[in-house]
C-alpha positions as a Markdown table, in Angstrom:
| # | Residue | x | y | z |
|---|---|---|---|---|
| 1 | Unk | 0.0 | 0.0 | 0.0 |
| 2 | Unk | 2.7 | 2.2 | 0.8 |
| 3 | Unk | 4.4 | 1.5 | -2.5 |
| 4 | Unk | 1.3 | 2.3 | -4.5 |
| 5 | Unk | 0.7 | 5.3 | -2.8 |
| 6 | Unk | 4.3 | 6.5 | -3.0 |
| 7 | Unk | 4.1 | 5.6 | -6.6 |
| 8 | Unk | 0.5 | 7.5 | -7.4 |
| 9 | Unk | 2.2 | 10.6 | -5.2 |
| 10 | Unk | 5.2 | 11.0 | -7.1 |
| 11 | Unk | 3.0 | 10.7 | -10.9 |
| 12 | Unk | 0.4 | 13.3 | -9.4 |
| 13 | Unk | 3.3 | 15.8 | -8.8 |
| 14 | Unk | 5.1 | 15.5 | -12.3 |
| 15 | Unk | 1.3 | 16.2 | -13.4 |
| 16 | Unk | 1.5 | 19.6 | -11.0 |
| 17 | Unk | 5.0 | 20.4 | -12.3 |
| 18 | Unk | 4.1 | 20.1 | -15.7 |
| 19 | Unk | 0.9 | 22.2 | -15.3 |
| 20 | Unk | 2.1 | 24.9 | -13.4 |
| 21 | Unk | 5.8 | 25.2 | -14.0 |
| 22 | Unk | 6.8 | 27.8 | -16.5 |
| 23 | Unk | 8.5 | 27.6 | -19.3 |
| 24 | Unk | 6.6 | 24.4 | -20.4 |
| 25 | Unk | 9.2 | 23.0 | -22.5 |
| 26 | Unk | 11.6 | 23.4 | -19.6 |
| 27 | Unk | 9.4 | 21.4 | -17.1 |
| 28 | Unk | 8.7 | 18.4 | -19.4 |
| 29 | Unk | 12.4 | 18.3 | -20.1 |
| 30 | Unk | 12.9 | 18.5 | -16.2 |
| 31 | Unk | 10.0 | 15.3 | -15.5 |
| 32 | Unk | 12.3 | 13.5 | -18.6 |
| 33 | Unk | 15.5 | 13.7 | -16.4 |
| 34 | Unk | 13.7 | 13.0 | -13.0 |
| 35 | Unk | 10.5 | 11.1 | -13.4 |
| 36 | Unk | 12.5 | 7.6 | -12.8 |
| 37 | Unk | 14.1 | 8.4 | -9.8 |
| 38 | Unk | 11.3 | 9.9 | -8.3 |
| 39 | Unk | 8.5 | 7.3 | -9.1 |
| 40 | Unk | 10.7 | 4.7 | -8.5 |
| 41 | Unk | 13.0 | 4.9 | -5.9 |
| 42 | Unk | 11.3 | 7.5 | -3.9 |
| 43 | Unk | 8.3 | 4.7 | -2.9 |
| 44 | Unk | 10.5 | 2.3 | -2.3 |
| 45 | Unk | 11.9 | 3.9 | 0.2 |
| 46 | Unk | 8.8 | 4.9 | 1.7 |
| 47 | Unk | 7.8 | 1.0 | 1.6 |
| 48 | Unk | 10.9 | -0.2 | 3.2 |
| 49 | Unk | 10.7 | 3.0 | 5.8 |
| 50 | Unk | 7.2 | 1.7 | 6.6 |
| 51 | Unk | 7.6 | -2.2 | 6.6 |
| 52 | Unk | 10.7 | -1.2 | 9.5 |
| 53 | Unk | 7.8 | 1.0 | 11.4 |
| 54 | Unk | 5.4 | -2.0 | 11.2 |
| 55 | Unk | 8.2 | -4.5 | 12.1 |
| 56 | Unk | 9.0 | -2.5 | 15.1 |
| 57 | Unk | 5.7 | -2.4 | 16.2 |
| 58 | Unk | 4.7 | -6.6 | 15.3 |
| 59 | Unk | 8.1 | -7.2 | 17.6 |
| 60 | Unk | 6.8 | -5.0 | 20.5 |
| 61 | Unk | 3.5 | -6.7 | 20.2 |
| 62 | Unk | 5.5 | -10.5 | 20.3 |
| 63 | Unk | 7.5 | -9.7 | 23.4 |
| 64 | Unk | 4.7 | -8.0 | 25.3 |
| 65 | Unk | 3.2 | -11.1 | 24.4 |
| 66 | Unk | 6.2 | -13.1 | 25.3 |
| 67 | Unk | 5.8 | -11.7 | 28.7 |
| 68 | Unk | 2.4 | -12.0 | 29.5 |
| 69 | Unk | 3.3 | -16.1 | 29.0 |
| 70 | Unk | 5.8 | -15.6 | 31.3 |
| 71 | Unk | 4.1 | -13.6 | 34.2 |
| 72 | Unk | 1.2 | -16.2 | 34.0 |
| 73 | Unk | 3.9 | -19.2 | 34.5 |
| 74 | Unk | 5.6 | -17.3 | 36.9 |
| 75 | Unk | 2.2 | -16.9 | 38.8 |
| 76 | Unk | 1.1 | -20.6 | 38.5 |
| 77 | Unk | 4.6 | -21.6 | 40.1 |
| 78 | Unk | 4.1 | -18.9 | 43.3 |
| 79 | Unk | 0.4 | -19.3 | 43.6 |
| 80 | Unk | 0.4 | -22.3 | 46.3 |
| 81 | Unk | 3.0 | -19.9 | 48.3 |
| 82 | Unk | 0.4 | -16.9 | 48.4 |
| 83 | Unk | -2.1 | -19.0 | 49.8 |
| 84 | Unk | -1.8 | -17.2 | 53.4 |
| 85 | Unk | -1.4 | -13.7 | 51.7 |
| 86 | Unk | 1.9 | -12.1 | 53.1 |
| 87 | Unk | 1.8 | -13.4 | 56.2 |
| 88 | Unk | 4.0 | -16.0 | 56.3 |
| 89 | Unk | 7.7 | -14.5 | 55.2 |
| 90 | Unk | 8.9 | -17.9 | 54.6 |
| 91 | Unk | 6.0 | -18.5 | 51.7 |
| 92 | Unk | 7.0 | -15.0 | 49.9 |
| 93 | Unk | 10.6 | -15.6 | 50.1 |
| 94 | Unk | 9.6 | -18.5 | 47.7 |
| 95 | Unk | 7.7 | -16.0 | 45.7 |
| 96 | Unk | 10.6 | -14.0 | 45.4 |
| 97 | Unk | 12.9 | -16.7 | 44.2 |
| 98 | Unk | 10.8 | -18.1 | 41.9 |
| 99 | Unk | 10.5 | -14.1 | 40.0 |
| 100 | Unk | 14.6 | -14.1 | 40.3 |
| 101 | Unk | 15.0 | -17.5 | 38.5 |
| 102 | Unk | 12.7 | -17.2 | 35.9 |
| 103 | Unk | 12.8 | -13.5 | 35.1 |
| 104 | Unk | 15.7 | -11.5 | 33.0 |
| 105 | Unk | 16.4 | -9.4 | 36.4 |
| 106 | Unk | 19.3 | -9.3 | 39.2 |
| 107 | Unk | 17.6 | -8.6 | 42.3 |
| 108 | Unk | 13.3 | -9.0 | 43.2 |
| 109 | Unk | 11.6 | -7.9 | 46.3 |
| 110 | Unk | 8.4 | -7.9 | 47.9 |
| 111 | Unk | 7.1 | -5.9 | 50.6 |
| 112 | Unk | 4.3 | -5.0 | 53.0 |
| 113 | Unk | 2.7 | -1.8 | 54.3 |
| 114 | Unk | 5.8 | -1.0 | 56.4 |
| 115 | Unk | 8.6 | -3.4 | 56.0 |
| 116 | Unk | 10.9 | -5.5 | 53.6 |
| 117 | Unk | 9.3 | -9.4 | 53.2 |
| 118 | Unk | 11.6 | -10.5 | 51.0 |
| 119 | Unk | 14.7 | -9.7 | 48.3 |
| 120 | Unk | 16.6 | -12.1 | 46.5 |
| 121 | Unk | 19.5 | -11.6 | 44.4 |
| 122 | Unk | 21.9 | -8.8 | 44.1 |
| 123 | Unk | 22.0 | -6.8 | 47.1 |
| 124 | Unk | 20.3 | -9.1 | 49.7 |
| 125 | Unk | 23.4 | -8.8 | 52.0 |
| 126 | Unk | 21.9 | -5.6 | 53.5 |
| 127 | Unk | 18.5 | -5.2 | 52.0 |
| 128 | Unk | 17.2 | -8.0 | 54.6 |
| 129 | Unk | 13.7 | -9.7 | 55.2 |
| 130 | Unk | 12.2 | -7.6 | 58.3 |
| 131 | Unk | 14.1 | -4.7 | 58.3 |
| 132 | Unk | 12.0 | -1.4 | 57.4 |
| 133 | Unk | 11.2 | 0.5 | 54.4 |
| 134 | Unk | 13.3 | 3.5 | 54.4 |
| 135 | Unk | 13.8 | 4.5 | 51.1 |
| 136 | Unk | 11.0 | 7.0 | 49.9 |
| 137 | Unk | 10.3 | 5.7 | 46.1 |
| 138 | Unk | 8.8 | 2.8 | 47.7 |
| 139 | Unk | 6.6 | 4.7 | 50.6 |
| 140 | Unk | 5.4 | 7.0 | 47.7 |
| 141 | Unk | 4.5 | 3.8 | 45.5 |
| 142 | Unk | 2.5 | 2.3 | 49.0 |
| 143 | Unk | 0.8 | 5.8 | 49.7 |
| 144 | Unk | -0.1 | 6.8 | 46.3 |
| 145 | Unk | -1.0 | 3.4 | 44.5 |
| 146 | Unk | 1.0 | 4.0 | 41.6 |
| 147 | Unk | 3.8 | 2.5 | 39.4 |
| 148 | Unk | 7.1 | 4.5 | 39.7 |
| 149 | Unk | 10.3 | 3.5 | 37.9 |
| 150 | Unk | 13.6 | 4.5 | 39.5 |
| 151 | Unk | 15.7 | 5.0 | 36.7 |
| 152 | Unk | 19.3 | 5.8 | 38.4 |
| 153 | Unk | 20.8 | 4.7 | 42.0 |
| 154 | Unk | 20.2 | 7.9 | 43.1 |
| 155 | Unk | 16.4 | 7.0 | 42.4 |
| 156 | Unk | 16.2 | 3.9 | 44.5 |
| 157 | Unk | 17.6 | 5.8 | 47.5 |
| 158 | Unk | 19.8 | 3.0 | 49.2 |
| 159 | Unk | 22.0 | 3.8 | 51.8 |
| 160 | Unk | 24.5 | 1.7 | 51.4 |
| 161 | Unk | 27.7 | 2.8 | 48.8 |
| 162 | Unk | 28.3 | -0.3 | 47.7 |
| 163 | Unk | 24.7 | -1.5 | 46.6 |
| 164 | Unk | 24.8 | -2.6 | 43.2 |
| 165 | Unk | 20.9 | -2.5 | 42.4 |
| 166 | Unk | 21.0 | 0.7 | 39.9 |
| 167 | Unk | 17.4 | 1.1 | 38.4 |
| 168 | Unk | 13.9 | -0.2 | 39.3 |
| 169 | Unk | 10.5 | -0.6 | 38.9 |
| 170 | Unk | 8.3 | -0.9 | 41.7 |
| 171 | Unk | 4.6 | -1.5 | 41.2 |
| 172 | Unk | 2.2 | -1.4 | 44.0 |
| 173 | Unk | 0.0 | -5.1 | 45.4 |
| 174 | Unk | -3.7 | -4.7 | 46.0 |
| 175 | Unk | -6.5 | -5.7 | 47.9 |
| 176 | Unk | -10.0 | -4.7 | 47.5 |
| 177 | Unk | -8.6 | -2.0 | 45.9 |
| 178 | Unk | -6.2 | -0.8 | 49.2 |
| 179 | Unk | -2.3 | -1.2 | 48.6 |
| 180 | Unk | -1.0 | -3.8 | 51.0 |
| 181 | Unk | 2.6 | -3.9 | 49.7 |
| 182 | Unk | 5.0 | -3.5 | 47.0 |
| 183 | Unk | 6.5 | -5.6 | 44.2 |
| 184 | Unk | 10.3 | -4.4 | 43.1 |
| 185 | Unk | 12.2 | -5.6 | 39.8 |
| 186 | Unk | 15.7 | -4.3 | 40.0 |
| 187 | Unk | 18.3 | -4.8 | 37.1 |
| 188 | Unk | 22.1 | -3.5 | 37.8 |
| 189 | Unk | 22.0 | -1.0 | 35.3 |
| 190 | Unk | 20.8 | 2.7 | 34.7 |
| 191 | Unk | 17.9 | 3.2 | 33.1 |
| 192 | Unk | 18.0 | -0.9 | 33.0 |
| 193 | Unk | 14.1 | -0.8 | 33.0 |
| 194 | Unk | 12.9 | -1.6 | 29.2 |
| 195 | Unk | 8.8 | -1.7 | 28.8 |
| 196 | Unk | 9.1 | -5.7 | 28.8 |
| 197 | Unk | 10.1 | -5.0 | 32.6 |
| 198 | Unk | 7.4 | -2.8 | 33.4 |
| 199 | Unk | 4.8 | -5.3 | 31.2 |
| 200 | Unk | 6.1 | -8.0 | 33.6 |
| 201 | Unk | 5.7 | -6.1 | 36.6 |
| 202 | Unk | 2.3 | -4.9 | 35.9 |
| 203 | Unk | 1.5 | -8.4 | 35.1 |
| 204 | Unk | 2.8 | -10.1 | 37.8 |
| 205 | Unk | 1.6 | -7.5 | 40.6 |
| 206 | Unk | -2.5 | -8.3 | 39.1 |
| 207 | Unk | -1.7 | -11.8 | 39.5 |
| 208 | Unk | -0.4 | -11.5 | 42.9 |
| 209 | Unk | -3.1 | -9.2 | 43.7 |
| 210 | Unk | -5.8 | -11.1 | 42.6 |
| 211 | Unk | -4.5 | -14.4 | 44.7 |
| 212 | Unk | -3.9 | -12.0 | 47.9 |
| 213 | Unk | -7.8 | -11.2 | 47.2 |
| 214 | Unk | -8.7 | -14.9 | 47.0 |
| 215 | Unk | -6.7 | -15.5 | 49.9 |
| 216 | Unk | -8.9 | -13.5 | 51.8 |
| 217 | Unk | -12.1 | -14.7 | 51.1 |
| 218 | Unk | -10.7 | -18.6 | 51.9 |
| 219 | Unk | -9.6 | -17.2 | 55.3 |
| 220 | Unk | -13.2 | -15.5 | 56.3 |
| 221 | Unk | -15.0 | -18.5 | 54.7 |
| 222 | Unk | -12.7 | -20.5 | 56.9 |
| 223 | Unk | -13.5 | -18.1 | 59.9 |
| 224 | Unk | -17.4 | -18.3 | 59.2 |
| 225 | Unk | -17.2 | -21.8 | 59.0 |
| 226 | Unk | -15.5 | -22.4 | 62.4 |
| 227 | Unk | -17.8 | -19.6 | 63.9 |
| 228 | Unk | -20.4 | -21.8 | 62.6 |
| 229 | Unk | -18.9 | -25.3 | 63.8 |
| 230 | Unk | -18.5 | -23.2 | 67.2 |
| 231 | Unk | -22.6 | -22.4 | 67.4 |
| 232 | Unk | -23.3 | -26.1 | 66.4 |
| 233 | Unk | -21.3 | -27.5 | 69.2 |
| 234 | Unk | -23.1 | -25.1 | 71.8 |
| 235 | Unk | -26.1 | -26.4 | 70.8 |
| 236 | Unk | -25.5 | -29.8 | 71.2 |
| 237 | Unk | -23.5 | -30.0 | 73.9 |
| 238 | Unk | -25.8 | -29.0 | 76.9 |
| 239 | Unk | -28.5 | -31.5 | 74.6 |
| 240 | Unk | -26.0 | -34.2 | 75.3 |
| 241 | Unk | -25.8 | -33.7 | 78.7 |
């Protein structure tokens, strides 16, 4: 389509320069000398320029798609661990893990409200399951509800020198539409975070989010069910005496 247009562009404008250019002999000698390079190679090149634009764009659409497979594996494998919500540290240090191993990332962590749950890889020698959230990209993720990607060290805010974790994204997890933590995908890089990242992040922290919600609803069915065991047995009890 391209081609043909290119091609029907270039003919319409010879037609122009031969109408309105002045002396008429001069133009038709001018459309003689440049009519082939112009209808020719001129739409080619607008072909080619657009087949790159549409390549660009069917590879963009392939690897988001890429990762959307891999968040939803990535999910089935941490699922089972998220069955207690973030509770239990031992179950999300699993979860972390499991992101490290099968994402293209050097460090992943996962926190609460308040404090660090877990963070494997790179840097895990002083960013340490129960200590506190200190740096303030990650309070402003928890307090506002939205994305934020730190793209330098100086973005992430660690304290210590020697940390190697250099860009981030951080993407906050939900319940019933309140944040109760924070998912973290570092690479050791600046401005290390491509869109696959942030895809993968997105992807993963709905997943998560929607497990932590189902979590929830298991536990107070599991609550009204015991409450209701509870009521059953002090009926029969004084019956059986």
């Amino acid at each position: 389509h391209a081609l043909i247009l290119g091609v029907l562009s270039e003919i319409l404008q010879m037609i122009i320069i031969i109408i309105i250019a002045k002396p008429y002999e001069a133009a038709v000698e001018l459309v003689k000398i440049i009519w082939v390079p112009m209808v020719l190679f001129n739409p080619i090149g607008i072909a080619v320029f657009v087949a790159l634009i549409d390549g660009i764009y069917k590879d963009q659409e392939k690897e988001a798609a890429i990762q959307t497979q891999l968040a939803l594996n990535i999910a089935e494998k941490c699922l089972p661990y998220l069955r207690k919500g973030l509770t239990d540290v031992t179950e999300i240090q699993h979860v972390a893990g499991i992101i490290l191993k099968m994402a293209d990332v050097e460090a992943v962590a996962i926190t609460d409200k308040e404090k660090i749950l877990a963070h494997a890889g790179i840097g895990e020698d002083h960013h340490r399951s129960g200590d506190r959230i200190l740096t303030n990209f990650t309070k402003e993720v928890i307090e506002s509800g939205n994305m934020a990607i730190a793209k330098i060290k100086e973005d992430i805010g660690c304290k210590d020198e020697t940390c190697k974790l250099k860009s981030a994204v951080i993407v906050p997890l939900l319940k019933k539409r309140e944040v109760i933590g924070a998912l973290k995908l570092y690479k050791n890089i600046e401005y290390g975070i491509s869109d696959v990242d942030i895809i993968l992040a997105q992807g993963l922290a709905k997943l998560f989010s929607t497990q932590l919600e189902l979590a929830e609803m298991d536990y107070q069915i599991k609550l009204r069910e015991k409450a209701e065991l509870k009521a059953l047995q002090s009926q029969i009890n004084p019956h059986f005496l």
